[in-house]
Short mmCIF file of C-alpha atoms in Angstrom, two decimals:
data_model
loop_
_atom_site.label_atom_id
_atom_site.label_comp_id
_atom_site.label_asym_id
_atom_site.label_seq_id
_atom_site.Cartn_x
_atom_site.Cartn_y
_atom_site.Cartn_z
CA MET Y 13 0.91 -12.20 -21.86
CA LEU Y 14 4.20 -13.29 -20.30
CA ALA Y 15 4.50 -9.92 -18.63
CA ALA Y 16 0.99 -10.31 -17.22
CA ILE Y 17 1.78 -13.77 -15.86
CA ALA Y 18 5.05 -12.53 -14.37
CA TYR Y 19 3.18 -9.69 -12.70
CA ILE Y 20 0.50 -11.94 -11.21
CA ILE Y 21 3.13 -14.26 -9.78
CA ALA Y 22 5.12 -11.36 -8.32
CA ALA Y 23 2.07 -9.61 -6.91
CA TRP Y 24 0.74 -12.80 -5.39
CA SER Y 25 3.77 -13.01 -3.12
CA VAL Y 26 2.85 -9.80 -1.28
CA ALA Y 27 -0.53 -9.18 0.27
CA PRO Y 28 -2.77 -7.79 -1.03
CA GLY Y 29 -0.81 -7.23 -4.26
CA PHE Y 30 0.20 -4.23 -6.30
CA TYR Y 31 0.24 -0.94 -4.45
CA ASP Y 32 1.08 2.44 -5.77
CA GLY Y 33 0.32 6.10 -5.36
CA PHE Y 34 0.78 5.98 -1.64
CA SER Y 35 3.06 4.12 0.66
CA PRO Y 36 1.90 0.65 1.54
CA PRO Y 37 2.61 -0.53 5.03
CA GLN Y 38 5.14 -3.14 5.86
CA PRO Y 39 3.31 -6.45 5.82
CA TYR Y 40 1.83 -7.02 9.26
CA ASN Y 41 3.43 -9.82 11.22
CA PHE Y 42 0.64 -11.92 12.65
CA VAL Y 43 0.81 -14.43 15.46
CA CYS Y 44 -2.25 -16.01 13.86
CA PRO Y 45 -2.33 -14.88 10.22
CA PRO Y 46 -5.70 -14.72 8.45
CA PRO Y 47 -5.93 -16.61 5.13
CA GLN Y 48 -5.65 -13.43 3.05
CA ALA Y 49 -2.42 -12.32 4.72
CA GLY Y 50 -0.06 -14.17 2.39
CA ALA Y 51 3.50 -14.82 3.52
CA ASN Y 52 3.88 -14.08 7.20
CA SER Y 53 6.72 -13.53 9.63
CA GLN Y 54 6.34 -13.87 13.35
CA PRO Y 55 5.96 -10.58 15.25
CA SER Y 56 8.74 -9.17 17.39
CA SER Y 57 8.86 -8.35 21.04
CA GLY Y 58 10.40 -5.25 22.57
CA HIS Y 59 12.24 -4.13 25.68
CA LEU Y 60 12.92 -0.74 27.21
CA ASN Y 61 15.05 0.34 30.13
CA ILE Y 62 14.00 3.70 31.54
CA LYS Y 63 16.49 5.62 33.63
CA ILE Y 64 15.59 7.30 36.88
CA ILE Y 65 16.92 10.83 37.07
CA ASN Y 66 16.39 13.02 40.13
CA GLY Y 67 13.85 10.54 41.48
CA SER Y 68 11.71 10.58 38.36
CA SER Y 69 11.50 8.22 35.41
CA ASP Y 70 12.80 9.63 32.15
CA PRO Y 71 10.47 10.14 29.19
CA ASN Y 72 10.97 7.33 26.71
CA SER Y 73 9.20 5.08 24.24
CA GLY Y 74 9.06 1.32 24.09
CA PHE Y 75 8.41 -0.47 20.84
CA THR Y 76 8.53 -3.87 19.28
CA ASP Y 77 11.41 -4.43 16.88
CA ASP Y 78 9.00 -4.58 13.94
CA GLY Y 79 7.35 -1.33 15.00
CA GLN Y 80 3.88 -2.83 15.33
CA LEU Y 81 3.38 -1.43 18.81
CA VAL Y 82 4.80 1.74 20.32
CA ILE Y 83 4.10 3.02 23.81
CA GLY Y 84 5.32 6.43 24.93
CA PHE Y 85 5.93 7.28 28.58
CA LEU Y 86 5.89 10.81 29.96
CA PRO Y 87 8.44 12.06 32.52
CA GLY Y 88 7.53 10.60 35.88
CA ALA Y 89 5.21 8.04 34.31
CA PHE Y 90 6.18 5.40 36.88
CA ASP Y 91 6.20 5.20 40.65
CA VAL Y 92 9.93 4.66 41.05
CA THR Y 93 10.11 4.33 44.83
CA GLY Y 94 13.15 2.22 45.59
CA LYS Y 95 14.03 1.75 41.92
CA SER Y 96 17.16 2.70 39.97
CA SER Y 97 15.57 2.00 36.61
CA VAL Y 98 12.33 0.70 35.13
CA ASN Y 99 12.18 -2.22 32.72
CA VAL Y 100 9.32 -2.42 30.23
CA THR Y 101 8.70 -5.54 28.19
CA ILE Y 102 6.37 -5.93 25.20
CA THR Y 103 5.53 -9.47 24.10
CA PRO Y 104 3.15 -10.75 21.42
CA VAL Y 105 0.81 -13.27 23.02
CA THR Y 106 0.60 -16.87 21.86
CA PRO Y 107 -1.91 -18.45 21.36
CA CYS Y 108 -4.22 -15.75 20.09
CA PRO Y 109 -7.04 -14.97 22.50
CA ASN Y 110 -10.54 -15.17 21.06
CA PRO Y 111 -12.82 -13.44 23.58
CA ASN Y 112 -16.56 -13.75 23.24
CA GLY Y 113 -18.15 -10.83 21.46
CA LEU Y 114 -14.91 -9.33 20.24
CA ARG Y 115 -12.90 -9.66 17.06
CA PHE Y 116 -9.24 -8.67 17.21
CA VAL Y 117 -7.53 -7.61 14.00
CA THR Y 118 -4.09 -7.18 15.56
CA ASN Y 119 -1.95 -9.42 17.64
CA THR Y 120 -2.52 -9.26 21.37
CA TYR Y 121 0.47 -7.80 23.17
CA LEU Y 122 1.37 -8.07 26.83
CA ILE Y 123 3.06 -4.93 28.14
CA THR Y 124 4.62 -5.23 31.56
CA ALA Y 125 6.83 -3.03 33.70
CA ASP Y 126 8.55 -3.64 37.01
CA ALA Y 127 7.12 -0.43 38.47
CA PRO Y 128 3.53 0.84 38.69
CA LEU Y 129 2.37 3.21 35.98
CA VAL Y 130 1.04 6.45 37.45
CA LYS Y 131 0.59 8.63 34.37
CA LYS Y 132 -1.32 8.00 31.17
CA SER Y 133 0.79 6.69 28.34
CA ASN Y 134 0.20 6.93 24.63
CA LEU Y 135 -0.18 3.59 22.87
CA VAL Y 136 0.04 3.23 19.09
CA MET Y 137 -0.76 -0.04 17.37
CA ARG Y 138 -0.29 -0.77 13.72
CA TYR Y 139 -2.77 -3.02 11.95
CA SER Y 140 -2.85 -4.87 8.67
CA ASN Y 141 -4.16 -3.37 5.47
CA VAL Y 142 -5.82 -6.69 4.67
CA SER Y 143 -7.99 -6.55 7.76
CA GLN Y 144 -11.01 -4.46 8.59
CA ASP Y 145 -10.18 -1.24 10.41
CA PRO Y 146 -10.39 -1.63 14.20
CA SER Y 147 -12.86 0.52 16.10
CA TYR Y 148 -11.22 0.31 19.51
CA ILE Y 149 -8.17 -0.80 21.40
CA TYR Y 150 -9.02 -3.28 24.13
CA ARG Y 151 -7.13 -3.80 27.38
CA ALA Y 152 -7.27 -6.61 29.93
CA LYS Y 153 -5.35 -7.59 33.03
CA SER Y 154 -5.76 -11.24 32.19
CA LEU Y 155 -6.27 -13.13 28.94
CA ASP Y 156 -9.55 -14.36 30.40
CA GLY Y 157 -10.75 -10.78 30.50
CA PRO Y 158 -12.69 -8.74 31.09
CA TRP Y 159 -11.59 -6.61 28.14
CA THR Y 160 -11.94 -2.88 28.64
CA ARG Y 161 -12.69 -0.77 25.57
CA LEU Y 162 -10.36 2.21 25.16
CA ASP Y 163 -11.45 4.99 22.85
CA VAL Y 164 -9.05 5.54 19.99
CA GLN Y 165 -7.65 8.89 19.02
CA GLN Y 166 -7.81 10.49 15.62
CA GLN Y 167 -5.75 8.53 13.14
CA ALA Y 168 -2.41 10.25 12.56
CA GLN Y 169 -1.06 7.75 10.07
CA LEU Y 170 -2.58 5.19 7.79
CA TRP Y 171 -3.02 1.72 9.25
CA THR Y 172 -2.38 2.81 12.84
CA THR Y 173 -4.67 3.29 15.79
CA SER Y 174 -3.80 4.89 19.09
CA THR Y 175 -5.16 5.46 22.55
CA GLN Y 176 -4.11 6.48 26.04
CA THR Y 177 -3.86 4.03 28.87
CA ASP Y 178 -3.28 4.43 32.59
CA GLN Y 179 -2.62 0.73 33.11
CA LEU Y 180 -0.42 -1.87 31.49
CA GLY Y 181 -1.53 -5.39 30.63
CA TYR Y 182 -2.84 -7.09 27.51
CA PHE Y 183 -3.70 -4.93 24.50
CA ALA Y 184 -5.31 -5.68 21.14
CA ALA Y 185 -7.15 -3.62 18.52
CA GLY Y 186 -10.45 -4.79 17.13
CA PHE Y 187 -14.18 -4.31 17.25
CA PRO Y 188 -17.32 -5.98 18.58
CA SER Y 189 -18.09 -9.16 16.65
CA SER Y 190 -21.59 -7.89 15.90
CA ALA Y 191 -20.07 -5.03 13.94
CA ILE Y 192 -18.50 -7.31 11.32
CA SER Y 193 -21.17 -9.84 10.54
CA THR Y 194 -22.85 -7.69 7.93
CA ALA Y 195 -19.67 -6.44 6.36
CA SER Y 196 -17.94 -9.78 6.10
CA SER Y 197 -20.94 -11.60 4.71
CA SER Y 198 -21.48 -8.91 2.10
CA ASN Y 199 -17.81 -9.13 1.17
CA GLN Y 200 -18.15 -12.88 0.75
CA GLU Y 201 -21.16 -12.36 -1.49
CA ILE Y 202 -19.44 -9.70 -3.55
CA LEU Y 203 -16.14 -11.54 -3.94
CA PRO Y 204 -17.26 -14.13 -6.53
CA ILE Y 205 -18.92 -11.35 -8.53
CA ILE Y 206 -15.74 -9.26 -8.46
CA ILE Y 207 -13.66 -12.22 -9.60
CA ALA Y 208 -16.14 -13.06 -12.40
CA VAL Y 209 -16.12 -9.46 -13.61
CA LEU Y 210 -12.33 -9.42 -13.55
CA ILE Y 211 -12.12 -12.63 -15.55
CA VAL Y 212 -14.47 -11.19 -18.19
CA ALA Y 213 -12.41 -8.01 -18.26
CA VAL Y 214 -9.21 -10.00 -18.73
CA LEU Y 215 -10.78 -11.83 -21.65
CA LEU Y 216 -11.80 -8.48 -23.11
CA ALA Y 217 -8.13 -7.56 -23.18
CA GLY Y 218 -7.86 -9.86 -26.17
CA ILE Y 219 -10.22 -7.72 -28.26
CA PRO Y 220 -7.96 -4.71 -28.78
CA LEU Y 221 -5.06 -7.09 -29.25
CA ALA Y 222 -6.88 -9.02 -31.95
CA VAL Y 223 -8.05 -5.87 -33.71
CA LEU Y 224 -4.60 -4.34 -33.76
CA ARG Y 225 -2.92 -7.58 -34.81
CA ARG Y 226 -5.13 -7.72 -37.88
CA ARG Y 227 -3.87 -4.38 -39.03
CA PRO Y 228 -1.02 -5.03 -41.41
CA ALA Y 229 2.18 -3.40 -40.33
CA ARG Y 230 3.07 -0.61 -42.64
CA ALA Y 231 6.53 -0.55 -44.01
CA GLY Y 232 8.94 2.16 -42.92
CA GLY Y 233 8.57 4.96 -40.43
CA ARG Y 234 7.85 4.78 -36.75
CA ARG Y 235 4.71 3.17 -35.50
CA ASP Y 236 3.92 6.41 -33.72
CA ALA Y 237 3.85 8.08 -37.09
CA GLU Y 238 1.44 5.43 -38.32
CA GLU Y 239 -0.85 6.38 -35.51
CA ASP Y 240 -0.71 9.99 -36.57
CA GLU Y 241 -1.74 8.93 -40.07
CA ASP Y 242 -4.63 6.94 -38.65
CA GLU Y 243 -5.80 10.02 -36.88
CA MET C 22 18.27 14.95 -17.06
CA LEU C 23 14.71 13.71 -17.44
CA LEU C 24 15.50 10.56 -15.48
CA ALA C 25 17.10 12.55 -12.66
CA TYR C 26 14.15 14.93 -12.52
CA VAL C 27 11.60 12.14 -12.33
CA LEU C 28 13.53 10.12 -9.73
CA LEU C 29 14.19 13.13 -7.51
CA LEU C 30 10.56 14.12 -7.70
CA GLU C 31 9.37 10.64 -6.76
CA TRP C 32 11.82 10.28 -3.89
CA THR C 33 10.96 13.72 -2.57
CA ARG C 34 7.29 12.87 -2.78
CA ALA C 35 7.87 9.61 -0.91
CA LEU C 36 9.76 11.37 1.87
CA ALA C 37 7.24 14.19 2.10
CA ALA C 38 4.42 11.67 2.36
CA THR C 39 5.88 10.35 5.62
CA ILE C 40 5.01 13.63 7.33
CA PRO C 41 1.62 13.27 9.05
CA GLY C 42 -1.01 15.19 7.11
CA ALA C 43 1.24 15.69 4.08
CA VAL C 44 0.27 12.57 2.15
CA VAL C 45 -2.42 14.14 -0.02
CA PRO C 46 -0.51 17.37 -0.84
CA ALA C 47 2.59 15.30 -1.62
CA LEU C 48 0.63 13.10 -4.02
CA LEU C 49 -1.08 16.04 -5.71
CA LEU C 50 2.08 18.11 -6.11
CA GLY C 51 4.17 15.09 -7.04
CA GLY C 52 1.65 14.02 -9.66
CA ALA C 53 1.52 17.51 -11.13
CA GLY C 54 5.31 17.67 -11.21
CA LEU C 55 5.50 14.36 -13.02
CA VAL C 56 3.09 15.57 -15.68
CA LEU C 57 5.49 18.47 -16.29
CA ALA C 58 8.12 15.90 -17.31
CA ALA C 59 6.22 15.56 -20.58
CA TRP C 60 6.52 19.26 -21.35
CA GLY C 61 7.38 19.73 -25.02
CA TRP C 62 6.65 16.17 -26.11
CA PRO C 63 3.96 15.77 -28.78
CA ALA C 64 0.96 13.84 -27.46
CA GLU C 65 1.38 11.15 -30.11
CA ARG C 66 4.96 10.46 -29.05
CA LEU C 67 3.70 9.96 -25.51
CA GLY C 68 1.12 7.44 -26.68
CA LEU C 69 -1.72 9.85 -26.06
CA GLY C 70 -3.25 9.94 -29.52
CA THR C 71 -7.03 9.79 -29.74
CA SER C 72 -7.36 7.11 -32.40
CA ARG C 73 -9.08 3.89 -31.29
CA LEU C 74 -9.90 5.62 -28.01
CA GLY C 75 -12.68 3.20 -27.17
CA LEU C 76 -10.38 0.25 -27.55
CA ARG C 77 -7.74 1.99 -25.50
CA LEU C 78 -10.20 2.57 -22.66
CA VAL C 79 -11.44 -1.03 -22.76
CA GLY C 80 -7.84 -2.15 -22.84
CA GLY C 81 -7.11 0.01 -19.80
CA ILE C 82 -9.95 -1.61 -17.87
CA ALA C 83 -8.68 -5.04 -18.83
CA LEU C 84 -5.18 -4.08 -17.80
CA ALA C 85 -6.56 -2.86 -14.46
CA ALA C 86 -8.23 -6.22 -14.03
CA VAL C 87 -4.87 -7.90 -14.39
CA LEU C 88 -3.29 -5.51 -11.88
CA LEU C 89 -6.06 -6.14 -9.36
CA LEU C 90 -6.45 -9.86 -9.93
CA PRO C 91 -4.03 -11.04 -7.21
CA ALA C 92 -5.63 -8.75 -4.63
CA ALA C 93 -9.20 -9.58 -5.64
CA ALA C 94 -8.57 -13.30 -5.60
CA ARG C 95 -7.21 -13.41 -2.09
CA VAL C 96 -8.84 -10.63 -0.15
CA SER C 97 -11.89 -11.22 2.05
CA ALA C 98 -11.97 -7.83 3.71
CA VAL C 99 -11.33 -5.27 1.02
CA PRO C 100 -8.85 -2.62 2.14
CA ILE C 101 -10.47 0.74 1.66
CA LEU C 102 -8.52 3.74 0.43
CA PRO C 103 -9.55 6.78 2.48
CA GLY C 104 -11.64 9.14 0.36
CA ALA C 105 -9.22 12.04 0.54
CA LEU C 106 -6.53 9.89 -0.99
CA ALA C 107 -8.58 8.68 -3.93
CA ILE C 108 -8.32 11.85 -6.04
CA ALA C 109 -4.68 12.27 -5.13
CA ALA C 110 -4.02 8.67 -6.13
CA VAL C 111 -5.59 9.29 -9.54
CA VAL C 112 -3.47 12.42 -10.03
CA VAL C 113 -0.25 10.65 -9.18
CA SER C 114 -1.23 7.71 -11.40
CA ILE C 115 -1.59 10.04 -14.38
CA GLY C 116 1.66 11.77 -13.50
CA GLU C 117 3.61 8.55 -13.18
CA GLU C 118 2.33 7.16 -16.45
CA VAL C 119 3.00 10.38 -18.36
CA ALA C 120 6.50 10.59 -16.87
CA PHE C 121 7.64 6.96 -16.97
CA ARG C 122 5.75 5.29 -19.81
CA GLY C 123 5.29 8.59 -21.67
CA ALA C 124 8.24 10.98 -21.72
CA LEU C 125 10.95 8.71 -20.31
CA PHE C 126 9.88 5.80 -22.50
CA ALA C 127 9.96 8.00 -25.62
CA ALA C 128 13.35 9.49 -24.72
CA LEU C 129 14.88 6.07 -24.07
CA GLU C 130 13.40 4.70 -27.26
CA ASP C 131 15.11 7.46 -29.19
CA ILE C 132 18.39 6.50 -27.58
CA GLY C 133 18.35 2.72 -27.80
CA GLY C 134 15.10 1.49 -29.26
CA ALA C 135 12.40 -0.65 -27.71
CA PRO C 136 14.57 -2.84 -25.42
CA VAL C 137 16.15 0.20 -23.79
CA ALA C 138 12.78 1.94 -23.50
CA VAL C 139 11.07 -1.04 -21.81
CA SER C 140 13.93 -2.04 -19.52
CA GLY C 141 15.00 1.52 -18.75
CA SER C 142 11.54 2.80 -17.89
CA THR C 143 10.86 -0.31 -15.77
CA LEU C 144 14.13 0.07 -13.85
CA ALA C 145 13.52 3.77 -13.31
CA TRP C 146 9.94 3.09 -12.17
CA THR C 147 11.16 0.47 -9.70
CA ALA C 148 13.93 2.72 -8.39
CA ALA C 149 11.44 5.55 -7.99
CA HIS C 150 9.40 3.39 -5.62
CA ALA C 151 12.36 2.20 -3.56
CA LEU C 152 11.77 4.77 -0.84
CA SER C 153 8.02 4.52 -0.69
CA HIS C 154 7.65 0.76 -0.80
CA PRO C 155 9.04 -1.98 1.43
CA ALA C 156 11.56 -4.22 -0.31
CA GLU C 157 9.05 -7.07 -0.41
CA PHE C 158 6.83 -5.03 -2.74
CA LEU C 159 9.50 -4.07 -5.24
CA PRO C 160 9.33 -7.25 -7.38
CA ALA C 161 5.59 -6.66 -7.80
CA VAL C 162 6.22 -2.99 -8.58
CA ALA C 163 8.84 -3.95 -11.17
CA ALA C 164 6.56 -6.57 -12.72
CA ALA C 165 3.73 -4.04 -12.92
CA GLY C 166 6.11 -1.56 -14.57
CA LEU C 167 7.18 -4.18 -17.08
CA LEU C 168 3.57 -5.07 -17.88
CA LEU C 169 2.61 -1.43 -18.40
CA ALA C 170 5.73 -0.77 -20.49
CA MET C 171 4.99 -3.79 -22.70
CA TRP C 172 1.49 -2.49 -23.27
CA ARG C 173 2.93 0.90 -24.18
CA LEU C 174 5.34 -0.73 -26.61
CA VAL C 175 2.96 -3.17 -28.27
CA PHE C 176 0.01 -0.83 -28.67
CA ARG C 177 1.87 2.51 -28.77
CA ASP C 178 -0.69 3.54 -26.18
CA LEU C 179 -0.53 5.36 -22.87
CA VAL C 180 -4.27 5.76 -22.31
CA GLY C 181 -4.63 2.11 -21.28
CA PRO C 182 -1.81 2.26 -18.69
CA ILE C 183 -3.20 5.51 -17.28
CA VAL C 184 -6.69 4.04 -16.90
CA ALA C 185 -5.34 0.81 -15.43
CA HIS C 186 -2.98 2.56 -13.04
CA ALA C 187 -5.67 4.95 -11.80
CA ILE C 188 -8.18 2.14 -11.24
CA ALA C 189 -5.61 -0.01 -9.46
CA ASP C 190 -4.53 2.84 -7.19
CA THR C 191 -8.03 3.84 -6.20
CA ALA C 192 -9.18 0.25 -5.72
CA LEU C 193 -6.27 -0.45 -3.39
#
């Protein structure tokens, strides 16, 4: 019982709890954490300086320090006329935008550069395992919108979504609000049932304990051997 | 020797799983390799006897409920394990239980009795997950290992931990 209590306390400190069998992601750092996120750290920003070699920008990748957003630039991705280098900045946006008709499951990031982007770049965004999977990555030039839907590419890694973009600006992953109403309400209906079933199951744990406790311990020999005799 | 084999296998599996597309094969092969750790051990010494099987299965479900309770109580959007991973997660659950709470537990118990078996298998289990889990998760991993090891000790049973571990892995 003490071990069970110790486990529940330990597992409560990390969302969503015990994970095994496959690698869980690092906890997502939210600007605006949802209630189920548990302990939260603020997300990081990122900065990249791209060199200009032979009149062309070098290939390079910019990322936030916590790895929640990565953007890869091809050789010559920027118009570097009159430039000796290109600076790219990635910043999580505060406060969290809440556009009509959309539900974002990631932070919104502002990606800026001091030179125009002229080639498509690959954008990878990580999302939280406690949120619903995003359907799209959205892009906007202003927080007021409009938000352009970018089709996502096939998922290469768990809990990441990626797309290609030919413009910089504001980026967030999410889905149309209409797509979640059914799912979230059904989850809310199911949740009390799940918890009730779990409580009953926990109580059932006492049955085998009580049955086995009633069996008098036999003197001598290993308990494994006793089991063999039972069989 | 057994400890080194199990740890190397788990760490290799964790590293292999970082390669895109290799997660499922790594879990399947890793799980199978872990089962091999029990080679030569009688089933009863591993806690795999068939007596009171019904109670063991019920106990496993109850144990799974405890493992899932923190997640179930807080989550509003249930994280869904991709289908391809579900079978692999079950395989690796069986492998880990057979290796850690089965063979390693029995070997450590022979060496130093119950305290060494419980603490040793829990430490090894936690160390085995050091590469695959962020540091924040390790206390929960260790606590889960301790809970499963205590079940193994008290009931001389591995069926319950296997059932619980498999349910917890597939549910999350």
